[in-house]
Tab-separated table of C-alpha atoms and ligand atoms in Angstrom:
chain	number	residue	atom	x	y	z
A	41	UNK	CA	0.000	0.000	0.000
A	42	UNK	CA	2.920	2.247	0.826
A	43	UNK	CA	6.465	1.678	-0.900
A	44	UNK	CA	9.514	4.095	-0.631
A	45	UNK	CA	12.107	3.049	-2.475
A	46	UNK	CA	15.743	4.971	-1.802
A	47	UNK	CA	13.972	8.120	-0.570
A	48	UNK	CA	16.010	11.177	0.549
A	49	UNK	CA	15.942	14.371	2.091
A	50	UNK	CA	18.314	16.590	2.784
A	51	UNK	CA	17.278	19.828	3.989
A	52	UNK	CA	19.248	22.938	3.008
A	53	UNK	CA	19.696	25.034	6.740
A	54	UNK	CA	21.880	28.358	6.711
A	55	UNK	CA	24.578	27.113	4.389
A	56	UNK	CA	24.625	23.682	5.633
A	57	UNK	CA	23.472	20.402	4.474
A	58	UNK	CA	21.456	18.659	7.009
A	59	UNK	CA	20.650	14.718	5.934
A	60	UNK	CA	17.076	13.896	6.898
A	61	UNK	CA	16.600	10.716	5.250
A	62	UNK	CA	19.280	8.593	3.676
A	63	UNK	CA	17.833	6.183	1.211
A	64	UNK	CA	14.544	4.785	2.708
A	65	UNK	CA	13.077	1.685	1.484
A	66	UNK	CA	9.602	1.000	3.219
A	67	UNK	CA	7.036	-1.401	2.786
A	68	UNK	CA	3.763	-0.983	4.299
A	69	UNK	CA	1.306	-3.942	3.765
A	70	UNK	CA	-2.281	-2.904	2.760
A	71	UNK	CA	-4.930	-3.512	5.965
A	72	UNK	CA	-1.515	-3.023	8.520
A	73	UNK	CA	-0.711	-0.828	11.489
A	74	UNK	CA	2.645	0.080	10.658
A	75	UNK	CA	4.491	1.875	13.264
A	76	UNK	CA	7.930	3.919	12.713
A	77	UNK	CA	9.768	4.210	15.856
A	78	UNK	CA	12.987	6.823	16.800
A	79	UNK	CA	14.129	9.111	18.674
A	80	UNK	CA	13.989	12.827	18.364
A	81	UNK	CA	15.922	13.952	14.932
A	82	UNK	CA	15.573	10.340	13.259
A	83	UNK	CA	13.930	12.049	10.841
A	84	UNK	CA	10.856	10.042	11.297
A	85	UNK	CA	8.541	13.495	10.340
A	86	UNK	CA	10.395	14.210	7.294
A	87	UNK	CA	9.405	10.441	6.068
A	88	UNK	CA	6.074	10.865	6.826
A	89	UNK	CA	5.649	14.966	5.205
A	90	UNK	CA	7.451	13.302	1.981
A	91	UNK	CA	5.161	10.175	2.074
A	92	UNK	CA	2.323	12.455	1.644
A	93	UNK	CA	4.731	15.140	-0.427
A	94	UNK	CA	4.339	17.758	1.932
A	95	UNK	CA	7.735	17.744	1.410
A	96	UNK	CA	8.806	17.014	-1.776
A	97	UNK	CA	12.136	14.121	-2.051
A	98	UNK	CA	15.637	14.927	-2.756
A	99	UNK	CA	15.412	11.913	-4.433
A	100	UNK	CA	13.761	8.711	-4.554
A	101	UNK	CA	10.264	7.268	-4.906
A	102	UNK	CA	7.065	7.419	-3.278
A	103	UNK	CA	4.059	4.930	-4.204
A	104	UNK	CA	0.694	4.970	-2.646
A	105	UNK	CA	-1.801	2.729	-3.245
A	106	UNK	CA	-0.304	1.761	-6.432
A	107	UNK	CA	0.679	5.313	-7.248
A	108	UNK	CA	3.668	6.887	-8.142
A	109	UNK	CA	3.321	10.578	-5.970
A	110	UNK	CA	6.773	11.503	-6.882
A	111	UNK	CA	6.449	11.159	-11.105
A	112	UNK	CA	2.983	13.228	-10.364
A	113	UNK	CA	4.949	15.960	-8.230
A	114	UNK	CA	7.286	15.975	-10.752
A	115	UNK	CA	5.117	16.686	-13.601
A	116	UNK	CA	4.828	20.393	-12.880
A	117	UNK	CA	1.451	22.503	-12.233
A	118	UNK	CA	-0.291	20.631	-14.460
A	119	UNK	CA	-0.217	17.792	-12.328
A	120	UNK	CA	-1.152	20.175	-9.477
A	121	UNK	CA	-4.868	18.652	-9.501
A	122	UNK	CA	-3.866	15.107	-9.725
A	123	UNK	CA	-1.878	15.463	-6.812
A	124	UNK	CA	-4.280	17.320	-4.839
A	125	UNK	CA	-6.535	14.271	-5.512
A	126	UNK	CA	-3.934	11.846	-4.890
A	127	UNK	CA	-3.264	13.187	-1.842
A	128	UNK	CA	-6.713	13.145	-0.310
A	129	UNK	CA	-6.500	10.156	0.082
A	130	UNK	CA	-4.285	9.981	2.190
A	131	UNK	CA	-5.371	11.372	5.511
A	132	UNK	CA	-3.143	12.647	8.103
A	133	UNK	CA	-3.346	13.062	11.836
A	134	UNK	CA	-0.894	15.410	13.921
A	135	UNK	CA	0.318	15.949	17.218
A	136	UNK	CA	-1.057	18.925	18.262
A	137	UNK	CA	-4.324	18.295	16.312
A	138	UNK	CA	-3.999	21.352	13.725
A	139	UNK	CA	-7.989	22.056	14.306
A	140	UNK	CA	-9.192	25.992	13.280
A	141	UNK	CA	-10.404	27.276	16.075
A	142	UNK	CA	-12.792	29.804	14.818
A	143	UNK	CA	-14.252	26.789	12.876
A	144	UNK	CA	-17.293	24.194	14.980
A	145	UNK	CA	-16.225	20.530	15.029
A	146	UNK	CA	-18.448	19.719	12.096
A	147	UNK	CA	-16.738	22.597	9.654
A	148	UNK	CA	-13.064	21.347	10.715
A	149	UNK	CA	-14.143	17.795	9.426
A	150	UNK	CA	-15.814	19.481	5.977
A	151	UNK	CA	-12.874	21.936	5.078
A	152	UNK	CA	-11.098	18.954	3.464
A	153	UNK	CA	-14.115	18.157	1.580
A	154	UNK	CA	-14.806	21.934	0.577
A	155	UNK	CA	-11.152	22.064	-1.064
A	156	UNK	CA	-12.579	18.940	-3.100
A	157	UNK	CA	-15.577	21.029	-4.230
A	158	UNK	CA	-17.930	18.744	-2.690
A	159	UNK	CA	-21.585	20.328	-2.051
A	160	UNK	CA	-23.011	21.858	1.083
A	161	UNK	CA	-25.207	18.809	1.769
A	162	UNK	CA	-23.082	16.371	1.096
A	163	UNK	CA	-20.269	17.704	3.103
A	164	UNK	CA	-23.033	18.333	6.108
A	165	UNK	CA	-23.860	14.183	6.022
A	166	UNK	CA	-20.024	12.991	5.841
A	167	UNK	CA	-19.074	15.269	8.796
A	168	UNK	CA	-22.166	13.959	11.065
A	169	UNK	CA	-21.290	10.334	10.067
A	170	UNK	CA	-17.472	10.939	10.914
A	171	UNK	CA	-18.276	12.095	14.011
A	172	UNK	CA	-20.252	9.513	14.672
A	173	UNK	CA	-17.964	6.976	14.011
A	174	UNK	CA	-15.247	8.754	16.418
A	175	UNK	CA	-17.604	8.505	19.185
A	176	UNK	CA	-18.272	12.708	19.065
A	177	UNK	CA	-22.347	12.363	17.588
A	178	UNK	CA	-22.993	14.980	19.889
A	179	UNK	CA	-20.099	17.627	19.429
A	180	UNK	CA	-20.979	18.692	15.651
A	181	UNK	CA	-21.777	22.112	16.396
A	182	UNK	CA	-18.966	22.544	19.704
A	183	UNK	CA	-15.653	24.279	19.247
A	184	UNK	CA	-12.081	23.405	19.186
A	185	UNK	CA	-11.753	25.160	22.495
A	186	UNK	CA	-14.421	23.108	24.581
A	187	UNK	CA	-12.960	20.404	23.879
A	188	UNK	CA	-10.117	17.734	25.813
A	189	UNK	CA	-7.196	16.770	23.679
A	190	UNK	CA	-8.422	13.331	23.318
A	191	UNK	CA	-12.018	14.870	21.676
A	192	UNK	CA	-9.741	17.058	20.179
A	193	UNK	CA	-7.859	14.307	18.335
A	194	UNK	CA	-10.767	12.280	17.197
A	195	UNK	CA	-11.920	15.069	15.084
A	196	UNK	CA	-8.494	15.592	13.851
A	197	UNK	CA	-8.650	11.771	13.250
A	198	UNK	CA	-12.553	12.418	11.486
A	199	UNK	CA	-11.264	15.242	9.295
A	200	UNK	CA	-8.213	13.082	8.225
A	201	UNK	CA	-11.051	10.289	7.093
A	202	UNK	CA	-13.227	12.816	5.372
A	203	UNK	CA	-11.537	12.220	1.682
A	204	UNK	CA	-12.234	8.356	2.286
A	205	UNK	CA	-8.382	7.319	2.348
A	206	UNK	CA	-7.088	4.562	2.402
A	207	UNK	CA	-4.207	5.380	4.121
A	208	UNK	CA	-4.006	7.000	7.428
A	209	UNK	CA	-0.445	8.793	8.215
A	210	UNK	CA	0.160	9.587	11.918
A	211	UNK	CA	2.644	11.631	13.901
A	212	UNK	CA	2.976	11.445	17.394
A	213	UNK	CA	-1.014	11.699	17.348
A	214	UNK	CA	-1.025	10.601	20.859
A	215	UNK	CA	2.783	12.280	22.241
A	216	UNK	CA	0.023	15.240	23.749
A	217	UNK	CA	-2.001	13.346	25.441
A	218	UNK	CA	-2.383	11.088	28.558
A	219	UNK	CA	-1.722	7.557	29.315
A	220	UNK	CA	-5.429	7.286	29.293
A	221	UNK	CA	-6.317	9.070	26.293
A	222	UNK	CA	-3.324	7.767	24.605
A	223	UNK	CA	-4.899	4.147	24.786
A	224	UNK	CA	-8.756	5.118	24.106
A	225	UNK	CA	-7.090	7.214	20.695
A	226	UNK	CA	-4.983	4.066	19.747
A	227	UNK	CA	-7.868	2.200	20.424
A	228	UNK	CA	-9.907	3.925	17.995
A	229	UNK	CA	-7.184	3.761	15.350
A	230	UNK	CA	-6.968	0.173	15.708
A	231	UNK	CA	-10.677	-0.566	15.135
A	232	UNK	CA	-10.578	1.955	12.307
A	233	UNK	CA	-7.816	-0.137	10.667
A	234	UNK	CA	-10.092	-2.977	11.481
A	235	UNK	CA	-13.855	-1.231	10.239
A	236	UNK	CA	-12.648	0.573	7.536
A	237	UNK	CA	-9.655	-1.646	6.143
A	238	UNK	CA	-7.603	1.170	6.605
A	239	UNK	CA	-3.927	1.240	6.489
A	240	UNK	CA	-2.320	2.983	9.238
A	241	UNK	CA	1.463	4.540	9.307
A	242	UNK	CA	2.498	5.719	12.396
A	243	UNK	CA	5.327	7.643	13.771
A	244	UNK	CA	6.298	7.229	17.712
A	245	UNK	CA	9.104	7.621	19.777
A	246	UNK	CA	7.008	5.621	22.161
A	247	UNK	CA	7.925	1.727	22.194
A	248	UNK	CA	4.036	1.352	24.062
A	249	UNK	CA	2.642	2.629	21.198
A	250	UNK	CA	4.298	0.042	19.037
A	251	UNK	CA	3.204	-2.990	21.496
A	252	UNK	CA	-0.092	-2.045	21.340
A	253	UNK	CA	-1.750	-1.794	18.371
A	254	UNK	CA	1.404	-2.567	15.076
A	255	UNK	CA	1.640	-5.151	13.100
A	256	UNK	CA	4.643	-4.230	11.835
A	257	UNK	CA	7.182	-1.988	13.101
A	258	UNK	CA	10.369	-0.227	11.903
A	259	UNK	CA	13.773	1.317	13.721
A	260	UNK	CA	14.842	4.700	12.480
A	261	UNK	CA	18.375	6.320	13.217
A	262	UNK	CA	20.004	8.788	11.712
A	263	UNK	CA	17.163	8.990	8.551
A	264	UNK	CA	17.987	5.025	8.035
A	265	UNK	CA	15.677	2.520	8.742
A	266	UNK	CA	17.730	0.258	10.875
A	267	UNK	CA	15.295	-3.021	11.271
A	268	UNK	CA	11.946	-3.894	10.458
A	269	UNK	CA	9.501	-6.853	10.003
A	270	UNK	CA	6.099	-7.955	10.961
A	271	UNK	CA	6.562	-8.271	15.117
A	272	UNK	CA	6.564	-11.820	14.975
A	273	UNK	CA	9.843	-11.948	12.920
A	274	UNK	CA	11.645	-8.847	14.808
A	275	UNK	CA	10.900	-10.845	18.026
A	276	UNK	CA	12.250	-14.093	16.415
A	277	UNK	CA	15.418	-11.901	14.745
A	278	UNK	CA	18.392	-12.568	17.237
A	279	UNK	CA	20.092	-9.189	18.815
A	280	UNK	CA	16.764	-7.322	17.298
A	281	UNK	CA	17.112	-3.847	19.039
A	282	UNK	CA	13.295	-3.295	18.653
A	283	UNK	CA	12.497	-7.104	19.898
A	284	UNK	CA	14.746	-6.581	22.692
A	285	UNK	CA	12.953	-2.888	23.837
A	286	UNK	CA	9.007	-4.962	23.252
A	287	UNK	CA	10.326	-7.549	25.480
A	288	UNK	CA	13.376	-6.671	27.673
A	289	UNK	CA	13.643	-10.445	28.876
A	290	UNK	CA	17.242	-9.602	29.917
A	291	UNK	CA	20.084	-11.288	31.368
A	292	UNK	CA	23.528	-12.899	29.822
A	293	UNK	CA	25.875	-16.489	30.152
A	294	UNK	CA	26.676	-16.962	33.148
A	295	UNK	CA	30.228	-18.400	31.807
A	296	UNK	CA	32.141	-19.181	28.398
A	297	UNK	CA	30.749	-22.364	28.606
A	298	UNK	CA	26.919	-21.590	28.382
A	299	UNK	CA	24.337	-21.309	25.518
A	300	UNK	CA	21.443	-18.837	26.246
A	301	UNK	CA	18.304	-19.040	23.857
A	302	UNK	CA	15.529	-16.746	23.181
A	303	UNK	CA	12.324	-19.011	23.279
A	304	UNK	CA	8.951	-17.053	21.828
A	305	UNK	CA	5.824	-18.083	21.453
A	306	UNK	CA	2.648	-17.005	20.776
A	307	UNK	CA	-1.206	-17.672	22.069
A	308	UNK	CA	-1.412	-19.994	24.794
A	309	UNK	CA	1.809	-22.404	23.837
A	310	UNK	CA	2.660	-23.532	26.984
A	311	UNK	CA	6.179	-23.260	27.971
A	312	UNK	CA	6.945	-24.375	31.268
A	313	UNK	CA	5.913	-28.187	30.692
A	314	UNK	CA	8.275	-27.473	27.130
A	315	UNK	CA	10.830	-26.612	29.792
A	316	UNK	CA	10.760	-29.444	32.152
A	317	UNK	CA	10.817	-32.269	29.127
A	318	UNK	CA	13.880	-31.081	27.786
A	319	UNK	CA	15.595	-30.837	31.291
A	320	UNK	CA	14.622	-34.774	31.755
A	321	UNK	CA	14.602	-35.362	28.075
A	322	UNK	CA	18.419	-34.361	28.118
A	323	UNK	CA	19.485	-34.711	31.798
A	324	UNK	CA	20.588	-30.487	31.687
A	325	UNK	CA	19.624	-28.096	34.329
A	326	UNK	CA	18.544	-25.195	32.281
A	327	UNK	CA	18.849	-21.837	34.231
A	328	UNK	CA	15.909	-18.800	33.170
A	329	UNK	CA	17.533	-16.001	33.196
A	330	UNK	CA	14.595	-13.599	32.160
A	331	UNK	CA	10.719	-13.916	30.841
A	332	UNK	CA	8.142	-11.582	29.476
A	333	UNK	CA	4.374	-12.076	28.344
A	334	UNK	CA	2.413	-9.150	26.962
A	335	UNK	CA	-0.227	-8.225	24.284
A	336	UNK	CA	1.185	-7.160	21.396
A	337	UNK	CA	-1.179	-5.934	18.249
A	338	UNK	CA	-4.042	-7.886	20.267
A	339	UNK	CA	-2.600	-10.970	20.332
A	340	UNK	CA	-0.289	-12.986	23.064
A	341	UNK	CA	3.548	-13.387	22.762
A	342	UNK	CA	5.790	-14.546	25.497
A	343	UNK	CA	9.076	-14.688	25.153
A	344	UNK	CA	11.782	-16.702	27.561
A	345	UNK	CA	15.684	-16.570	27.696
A	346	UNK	CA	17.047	-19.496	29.055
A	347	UNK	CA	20.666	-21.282	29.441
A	348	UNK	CA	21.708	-24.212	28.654
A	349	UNK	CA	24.812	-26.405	30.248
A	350	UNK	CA	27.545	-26.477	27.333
A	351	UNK	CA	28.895	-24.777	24.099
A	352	UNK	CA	26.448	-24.418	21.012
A	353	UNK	CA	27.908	-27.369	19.448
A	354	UNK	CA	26.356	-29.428	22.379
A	355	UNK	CA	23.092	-28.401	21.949
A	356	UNK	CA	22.182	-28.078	18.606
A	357	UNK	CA	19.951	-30.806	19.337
A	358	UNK	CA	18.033	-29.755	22.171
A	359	UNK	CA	17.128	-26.542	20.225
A	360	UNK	CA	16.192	-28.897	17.808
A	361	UNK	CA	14.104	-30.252	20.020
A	362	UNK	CA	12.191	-27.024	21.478
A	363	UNK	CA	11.634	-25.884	17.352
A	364	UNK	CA	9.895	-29.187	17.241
A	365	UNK	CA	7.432	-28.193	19.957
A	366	UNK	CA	6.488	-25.282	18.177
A	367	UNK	CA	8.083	-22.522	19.359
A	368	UNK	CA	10.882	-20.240	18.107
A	369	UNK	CA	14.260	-20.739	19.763
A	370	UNK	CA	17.124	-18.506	18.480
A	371	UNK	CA	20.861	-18.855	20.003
A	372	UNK	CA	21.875	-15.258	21.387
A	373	UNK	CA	25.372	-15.638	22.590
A	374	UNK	CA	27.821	-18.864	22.026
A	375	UNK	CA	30.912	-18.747	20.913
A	376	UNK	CA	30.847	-16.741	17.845
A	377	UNK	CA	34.498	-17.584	16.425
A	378	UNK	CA	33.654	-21.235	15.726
A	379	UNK	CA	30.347	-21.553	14.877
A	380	UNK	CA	28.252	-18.979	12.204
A	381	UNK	CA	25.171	-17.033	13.094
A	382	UNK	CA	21.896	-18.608	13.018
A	383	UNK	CA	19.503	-17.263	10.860
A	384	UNK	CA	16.062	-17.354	12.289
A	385	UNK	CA	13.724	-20.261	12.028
A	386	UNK	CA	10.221	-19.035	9.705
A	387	UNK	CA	7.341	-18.283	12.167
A	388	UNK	CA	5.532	-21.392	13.207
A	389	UNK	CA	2.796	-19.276	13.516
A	390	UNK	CA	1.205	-15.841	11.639
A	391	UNK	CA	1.361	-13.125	14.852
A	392	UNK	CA	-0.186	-9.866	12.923
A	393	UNK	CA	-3.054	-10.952	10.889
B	583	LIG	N1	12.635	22.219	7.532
B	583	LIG	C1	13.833	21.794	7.965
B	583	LIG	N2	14.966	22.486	7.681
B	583	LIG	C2	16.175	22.073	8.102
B	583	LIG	N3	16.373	20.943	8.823
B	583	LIG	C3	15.289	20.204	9.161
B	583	LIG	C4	13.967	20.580	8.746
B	583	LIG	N4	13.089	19.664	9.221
B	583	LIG	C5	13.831	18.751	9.884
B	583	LIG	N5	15.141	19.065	9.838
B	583	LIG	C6	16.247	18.276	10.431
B	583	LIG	O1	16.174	16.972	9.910
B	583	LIG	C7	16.469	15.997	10.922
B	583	LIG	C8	15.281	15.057	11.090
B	583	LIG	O2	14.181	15.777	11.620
B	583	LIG	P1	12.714	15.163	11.787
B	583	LIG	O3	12.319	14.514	10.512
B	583	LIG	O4	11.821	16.211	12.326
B	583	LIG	O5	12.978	14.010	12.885
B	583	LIG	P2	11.995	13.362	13.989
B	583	LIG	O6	10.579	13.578	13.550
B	583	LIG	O7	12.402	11.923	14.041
B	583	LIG	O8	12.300	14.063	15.271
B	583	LIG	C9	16.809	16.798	12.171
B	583	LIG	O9	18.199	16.939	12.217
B	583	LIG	C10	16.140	18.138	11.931
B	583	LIG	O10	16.801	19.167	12.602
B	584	LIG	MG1	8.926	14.392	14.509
């Protein structure tokens, strides 16, 4: 639904040259919550403004829903009303809401919809029935100013929807707002994405965010995108940084002679009976060094990091034997100089939908 391919930005600033994005390749999934995640200066807004060419690429492509925005951008003002159209659908949500405040609720949702030309009454019905479906039947006729951030936001999100996109862009929509809010907003996006079949790009420097309601998630540093992957294979990627910050299930060998293993699994895969046969199975005492279960995109994922008695060499079959079971078992530290990295096993099971 969304595809960068090598996108850049670099940002001219008094003289100096200033790197946004260095050669982006995304790939957002059509019906996905997508989240972006990085800290401050990643350049996570500038992917998003050139996504929806509010910012136009120092080079690269853009392609939404099949389109190319960048050859349209770059056909001059011609293409100005192509663009325009192109762009409408694709709606975008902001932090700090971007509502007129001299404007009711209802005529923040329609202004999209009057830069479309669309007429009085039709505009009326689509703002009522956005509202609705935000949860705000009542607030058509309120303003900007009587209403909490969270209220605030879900007309932000209505007006975004008013163009019928089907692509919903997101930055830091929920950075504003409470702990609260921020899950009644994230729950609204998620049963959007589910309602609608809308696809949702986010931006977040919050890893909660991410654990809540993505599918998919990417790393951004320094305008790369560092890893990324449906959640299921970022938890089962070994020494993922983003796997590691969803489920911080800690703790290292306890000697040279020790093999530690990420177990995950997903739903209700039990893992302590898993455990216990391969103890007795193998006559090793196997040491857990760290655990973690949690909700991630609405479904279950635990993930274990155990030790096992021995170099990797030894245990290649006992690792066997937990893959067997079912779950995912990746080696995180053995001895590196004799044996090569693992590359991860395929998902026994689909974790996003
Ligand atoms: N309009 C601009 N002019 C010059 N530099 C900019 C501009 N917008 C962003 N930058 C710079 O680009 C980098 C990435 O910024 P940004 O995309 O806002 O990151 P993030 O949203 O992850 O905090 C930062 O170094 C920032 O200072
Ligand atoms: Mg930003």
């Amino acid at each position: 639904m969304i595809t960068t391919s090598g996108l850049t930005k670099v940002y001219q600033s008094r003289g100096r040259e200033v790197t946004a994005l260095d050669g982006v390749d995304l790939h957002v999934r059509e019906g996905e919550v997508y989240g972006v995640i990085g800290q401050s200066g990643a350049g996570k807004s500038s992917l998003i403004r050139c996504i929806n060419l509010l910012e136009r690429p120092t080079s690269g492509t853009v392609t939404v829903a099949g389109q190319d925005l960048t050859a349209l951008a770059g056909r001059g003002p011609r293409a100005g009303k192509e663009l325009r159209e192109a762009r409408s659908r694709i709606g975008m949500v902001f932090q700090h809401f971007n509502l007129l405040d001299s404007r009711s609720v209802q005529h923040n949702i329609e202004l999209p919809l009057e830069i479309l030309g669309v007429s009085g009454r039709d505009r009326s019905r689509k703002a009522l029935e956005l509202l609705d479906l935000v949860g705000l039947a009542d607030k058509a006729k309120a303003y900007p100013g009587q209403l909490s951030g969270g209220q605030k936001q879900r007309v932000g999100i209505a007006r975004a929807l008013a163009g019928d996109p089907k692509v919903l862009l997101s930055d830091e929509a929920t950075s504003a707002l409470d702990p609260e809010t921020t899950r009644s907003i994230l729950q609204l996006l998620r049963d959007l994405n589910q309602q609608l079949g809308l696809t949702v790009l986010l931006i977040t420097h919050e890893m909660d965010v991410v654990k809540t309601i993505c599918d998919s998630a990417a790393l951004m540093q320094k305008g790369r995108i560092v890893e990324s992957g449906t959640v299921g294979e970022l938890l089962a990627t070994p020494g993922s940084e983003l796997a590691h910050e969803l489920f911080p299930v800690g703790g290292t060998a306890s000697g040279p002679d020790r093999t530690v293993v990420d177990v995950t699994f997903h739903g209700e895969a039990a893992t302590q009976p898993v455990i216990s046969q391969l103890s007795r199975t193998y006559n090793i005492d196997i040491s857990i060094l760290g655990a973690a279960m949690d909700t991630v995109g609405g479904n279950q994922i635990g993930r274990m990091r155990i030790e096992l008695p021995g170099r990797f060499e030894e245990n290649v079959v006992p690792i066997g034997f937990l893959r067997e079971q079912g779950l995912q078992a990746e080696v995180v530290e053995h001895d590196a100089a004799s044996i090569p990295v693992q590359t991860p096993a395929p998902l026994t099971k689909e974790v996003a939908k």
